mmCIF file of C-alpha atoms in Angstrom:
data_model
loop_
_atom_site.group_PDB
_atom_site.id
_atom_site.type_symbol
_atom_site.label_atom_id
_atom_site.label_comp_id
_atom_site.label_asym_id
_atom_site.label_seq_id
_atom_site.Cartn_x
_atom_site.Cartn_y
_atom_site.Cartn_z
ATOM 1 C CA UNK A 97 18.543 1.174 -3.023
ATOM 2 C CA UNK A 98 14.380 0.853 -2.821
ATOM 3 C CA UNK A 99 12.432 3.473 -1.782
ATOM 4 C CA UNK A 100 8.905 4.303 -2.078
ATOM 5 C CA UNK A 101 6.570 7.219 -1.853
ATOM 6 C CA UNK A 102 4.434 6.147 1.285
ATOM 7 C CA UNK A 103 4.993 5.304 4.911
ATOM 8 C CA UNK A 104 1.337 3.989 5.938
ATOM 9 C CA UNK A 105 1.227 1.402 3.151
ATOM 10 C CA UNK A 106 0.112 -1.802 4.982
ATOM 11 C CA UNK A 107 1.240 -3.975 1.803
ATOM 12 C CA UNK A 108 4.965 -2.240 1.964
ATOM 13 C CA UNK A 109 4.854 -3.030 6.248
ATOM 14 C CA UNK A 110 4.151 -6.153 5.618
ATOM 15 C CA UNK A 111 6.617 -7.323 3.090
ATOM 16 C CA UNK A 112 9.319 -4.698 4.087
ATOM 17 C CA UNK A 113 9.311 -4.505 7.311
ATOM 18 C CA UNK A 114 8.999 -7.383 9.453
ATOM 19 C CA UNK A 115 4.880 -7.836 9.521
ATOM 20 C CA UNK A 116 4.475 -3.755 10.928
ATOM 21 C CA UNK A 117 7.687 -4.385 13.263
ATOM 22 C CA UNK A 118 10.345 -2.903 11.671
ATOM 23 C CA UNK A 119 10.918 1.075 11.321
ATOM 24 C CA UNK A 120 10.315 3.475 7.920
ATOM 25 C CA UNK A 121 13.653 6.014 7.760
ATOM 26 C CA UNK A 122 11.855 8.707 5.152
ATOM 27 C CA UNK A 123 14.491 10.341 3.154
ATOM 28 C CA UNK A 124 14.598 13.408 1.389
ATOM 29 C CA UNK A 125 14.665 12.178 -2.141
ATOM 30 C CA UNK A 126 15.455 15.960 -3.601
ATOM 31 C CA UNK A 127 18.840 15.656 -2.054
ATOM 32 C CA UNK A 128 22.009 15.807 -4.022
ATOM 33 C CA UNK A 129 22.760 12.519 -2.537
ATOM 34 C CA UNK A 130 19.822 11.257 -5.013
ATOM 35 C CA UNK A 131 19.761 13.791 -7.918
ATOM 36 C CA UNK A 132 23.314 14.619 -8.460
ATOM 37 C CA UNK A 133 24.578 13.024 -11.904
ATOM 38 C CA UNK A 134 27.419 11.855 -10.133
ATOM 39 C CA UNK A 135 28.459 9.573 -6.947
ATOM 40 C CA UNK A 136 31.618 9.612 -5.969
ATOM 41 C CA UNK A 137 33.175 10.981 -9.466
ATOM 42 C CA UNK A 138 30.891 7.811 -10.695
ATOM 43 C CA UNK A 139 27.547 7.729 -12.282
ATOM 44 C CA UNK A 140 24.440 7.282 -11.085
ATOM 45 C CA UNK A 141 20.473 6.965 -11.634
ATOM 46 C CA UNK A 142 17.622 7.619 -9.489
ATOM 47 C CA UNK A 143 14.586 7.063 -11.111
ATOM 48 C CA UNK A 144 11.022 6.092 -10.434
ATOM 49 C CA UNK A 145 10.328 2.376 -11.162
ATOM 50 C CA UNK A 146 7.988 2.319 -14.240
ATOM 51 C CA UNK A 147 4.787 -0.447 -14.020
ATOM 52 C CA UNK A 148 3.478 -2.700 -16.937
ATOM 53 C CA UNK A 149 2.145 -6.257 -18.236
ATOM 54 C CA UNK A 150 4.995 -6.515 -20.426
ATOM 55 C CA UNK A 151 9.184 -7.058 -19.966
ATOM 56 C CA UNK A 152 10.870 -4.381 -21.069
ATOM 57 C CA UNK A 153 13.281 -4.949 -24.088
ATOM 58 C CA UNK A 154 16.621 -5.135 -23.117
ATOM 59 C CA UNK A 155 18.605 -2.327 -25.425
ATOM 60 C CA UNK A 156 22.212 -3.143 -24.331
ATOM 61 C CA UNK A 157 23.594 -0.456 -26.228
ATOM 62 C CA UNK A 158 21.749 2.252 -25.677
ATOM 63 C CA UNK A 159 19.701 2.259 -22.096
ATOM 64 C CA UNK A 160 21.629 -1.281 -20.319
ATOM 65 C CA UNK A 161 20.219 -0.377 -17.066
ATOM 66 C CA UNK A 162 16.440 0.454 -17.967
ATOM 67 C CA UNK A 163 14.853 -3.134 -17.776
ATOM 68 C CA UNK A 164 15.951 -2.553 -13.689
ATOM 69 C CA UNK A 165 13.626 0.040 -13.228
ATOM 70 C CA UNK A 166 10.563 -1.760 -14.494
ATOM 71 C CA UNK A 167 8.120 -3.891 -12.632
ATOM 72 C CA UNK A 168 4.739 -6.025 -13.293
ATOM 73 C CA UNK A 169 1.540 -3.590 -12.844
ATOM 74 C CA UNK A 170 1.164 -6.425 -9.938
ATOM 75 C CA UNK A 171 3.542 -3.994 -7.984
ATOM 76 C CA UNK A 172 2.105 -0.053 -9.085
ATOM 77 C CA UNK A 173 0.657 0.217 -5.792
ATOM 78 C CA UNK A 174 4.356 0.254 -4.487
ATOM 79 C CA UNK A 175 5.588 3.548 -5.864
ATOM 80 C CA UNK A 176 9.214 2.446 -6.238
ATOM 81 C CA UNK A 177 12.384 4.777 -6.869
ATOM 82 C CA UNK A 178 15.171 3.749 -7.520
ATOM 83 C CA UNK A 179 19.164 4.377 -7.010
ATOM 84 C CA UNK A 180 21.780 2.398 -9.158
ATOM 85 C CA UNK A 181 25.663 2.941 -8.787
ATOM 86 C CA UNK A 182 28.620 0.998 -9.583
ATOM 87 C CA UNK A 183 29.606 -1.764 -7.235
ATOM 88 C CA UNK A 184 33.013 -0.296 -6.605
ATOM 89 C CA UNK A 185 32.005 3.232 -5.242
ATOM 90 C CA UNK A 186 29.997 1.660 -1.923
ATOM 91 C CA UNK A 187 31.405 2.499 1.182
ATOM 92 C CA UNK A 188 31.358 -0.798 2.649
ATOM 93 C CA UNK A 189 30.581 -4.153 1.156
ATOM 94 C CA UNK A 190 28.835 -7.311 3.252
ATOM 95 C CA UNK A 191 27.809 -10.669 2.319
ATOM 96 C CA UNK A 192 24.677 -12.690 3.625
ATOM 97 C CA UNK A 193 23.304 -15.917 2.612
ATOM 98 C CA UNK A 194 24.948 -16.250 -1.033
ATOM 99 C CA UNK A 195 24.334 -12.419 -1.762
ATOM 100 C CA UNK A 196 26.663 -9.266 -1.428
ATOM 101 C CA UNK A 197 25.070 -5.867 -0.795
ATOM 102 C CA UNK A 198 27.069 -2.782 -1.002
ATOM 103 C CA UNK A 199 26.561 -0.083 1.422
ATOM 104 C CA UNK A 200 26.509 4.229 1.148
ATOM 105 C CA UNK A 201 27.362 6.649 3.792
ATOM 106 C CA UNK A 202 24.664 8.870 3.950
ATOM 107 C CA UNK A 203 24.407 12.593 5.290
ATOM 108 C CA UNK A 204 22.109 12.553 8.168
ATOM 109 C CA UNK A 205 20.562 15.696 6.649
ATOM 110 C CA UNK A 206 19.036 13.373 4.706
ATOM 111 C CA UNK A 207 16.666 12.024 7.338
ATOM 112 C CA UNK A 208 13.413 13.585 7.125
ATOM 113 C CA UNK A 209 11.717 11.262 9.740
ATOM 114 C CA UNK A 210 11.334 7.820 11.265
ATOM 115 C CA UNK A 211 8.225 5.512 11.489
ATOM 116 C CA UNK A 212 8.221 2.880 13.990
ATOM 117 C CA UNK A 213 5.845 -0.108 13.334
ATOM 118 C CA UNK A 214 2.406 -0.529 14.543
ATOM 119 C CA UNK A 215 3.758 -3.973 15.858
ATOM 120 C CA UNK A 216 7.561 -3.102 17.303
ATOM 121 C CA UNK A 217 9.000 -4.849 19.991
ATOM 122 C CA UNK A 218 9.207 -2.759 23.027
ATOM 123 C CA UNK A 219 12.907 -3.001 23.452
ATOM 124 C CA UNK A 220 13.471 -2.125 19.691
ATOM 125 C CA UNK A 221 11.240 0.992 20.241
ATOM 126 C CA UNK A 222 12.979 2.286 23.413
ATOM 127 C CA UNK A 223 16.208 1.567 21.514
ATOM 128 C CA UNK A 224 15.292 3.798 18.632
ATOM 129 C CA UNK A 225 13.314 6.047 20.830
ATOM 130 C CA UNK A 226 16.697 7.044 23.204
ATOM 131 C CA UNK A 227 18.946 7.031 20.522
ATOM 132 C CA UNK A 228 17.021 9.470 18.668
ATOM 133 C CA UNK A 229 16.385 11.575 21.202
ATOM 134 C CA UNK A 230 19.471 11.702 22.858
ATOM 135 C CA UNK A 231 22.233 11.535 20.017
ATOM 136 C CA UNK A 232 23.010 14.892 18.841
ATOM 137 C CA UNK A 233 22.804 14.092 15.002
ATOM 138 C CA UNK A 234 19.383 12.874 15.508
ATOM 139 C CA UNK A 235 17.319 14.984 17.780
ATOM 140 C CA UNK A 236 15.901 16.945 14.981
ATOM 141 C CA UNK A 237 14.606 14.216 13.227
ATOM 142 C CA UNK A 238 10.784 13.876 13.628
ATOM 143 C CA UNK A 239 9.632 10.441 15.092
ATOM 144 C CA UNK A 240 5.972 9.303 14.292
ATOM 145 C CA UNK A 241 4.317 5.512 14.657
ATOM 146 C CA UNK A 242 1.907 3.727 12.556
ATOM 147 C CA UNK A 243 -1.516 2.857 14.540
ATOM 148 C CA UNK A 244 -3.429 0.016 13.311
ATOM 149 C CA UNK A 245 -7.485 0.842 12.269
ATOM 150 C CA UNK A 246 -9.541 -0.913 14.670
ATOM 151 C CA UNK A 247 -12.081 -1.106 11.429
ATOM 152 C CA UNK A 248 -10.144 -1.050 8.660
ATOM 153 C CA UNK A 249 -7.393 -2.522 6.570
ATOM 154 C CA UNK A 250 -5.762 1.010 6.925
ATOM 155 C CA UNK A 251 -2.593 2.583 9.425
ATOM 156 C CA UNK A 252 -2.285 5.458 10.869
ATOM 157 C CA UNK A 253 0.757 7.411 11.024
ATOM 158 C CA UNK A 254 0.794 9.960 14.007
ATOM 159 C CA UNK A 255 3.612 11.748 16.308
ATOM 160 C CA UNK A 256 4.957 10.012 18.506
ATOM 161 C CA UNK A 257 4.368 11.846 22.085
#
């Protein structure tokens, strides 16, 4: 799992999320689900992704995982964290295009908000708009929207009314 410190990065809207039409679920990363030591009676890590010109060394032994939580300086502006757990604790496991991504049941008290994009379809939105207002487990959950700048390369992230 990916997540990163800001909602109103245009860069992150753009490459994550559909071009501004996709949604930002912000999650509350001093939950156990993130910090405990353990998932599941497995390990885990959750740490922030570390930025530099050079590849980490890879010390097998010692820290196997680290060189996954390392990026090119071409990617600081990101603010990455990261979660890594074993394969065979995921709650569910798909496959798409060659690739198999494994999937965690998380507490909704781990929703802090959702961000709908500047550029969302109108159905999507009144999707996400009714079921968050009218599903029990989600009504407390703040909804906001990005806003485009009309004169700069900036967003806006405000309430949604």
């Amino acid at each position: 799992l990916r997540l990163y410190e800001r909602a109103d990065s245009p860069m992150l809207w753009q490459y994550y999320a559909d071009d501004n039409r996709g949604l930002v679920i912000e999650l509350d990363q001093t939950h156990e689900f993130f910090t405990a030591k353990q998932y599941h009676g497995d390990p885990q890590l959750f740490k922030p992704v570390k930025y530099g010109q050079e590849r980490p060394l890879r010390l097998k032994q010692t820290h196997p995982f680290d060189p996954l939580f390392y990026r090119s300086d071409h990617f600081a502006n990101e603010r990455e964290w990261r979660v890594m757990r074993p394969a065979g604790v995921a709650d569910k496991q798909i496959s798409k295009h060659d690739s198999r991504f494994y999937l965690h049941r998380m507490p909704v008290s781990i929703i802090k908000s959702v961000t709908l994009g500047a550029l969302i379809t109108k159905g999507l939105k009144d999707q996400l708009i009714n079921l968050l207002k009218t599903d029990l487990r989600y009504r407390h959950i703040p909804i906001y929207e990005c806003r485009l700048d009309p004169t700069q390369y900036l967003l806006h992230r405000v309430a949604y009314s």
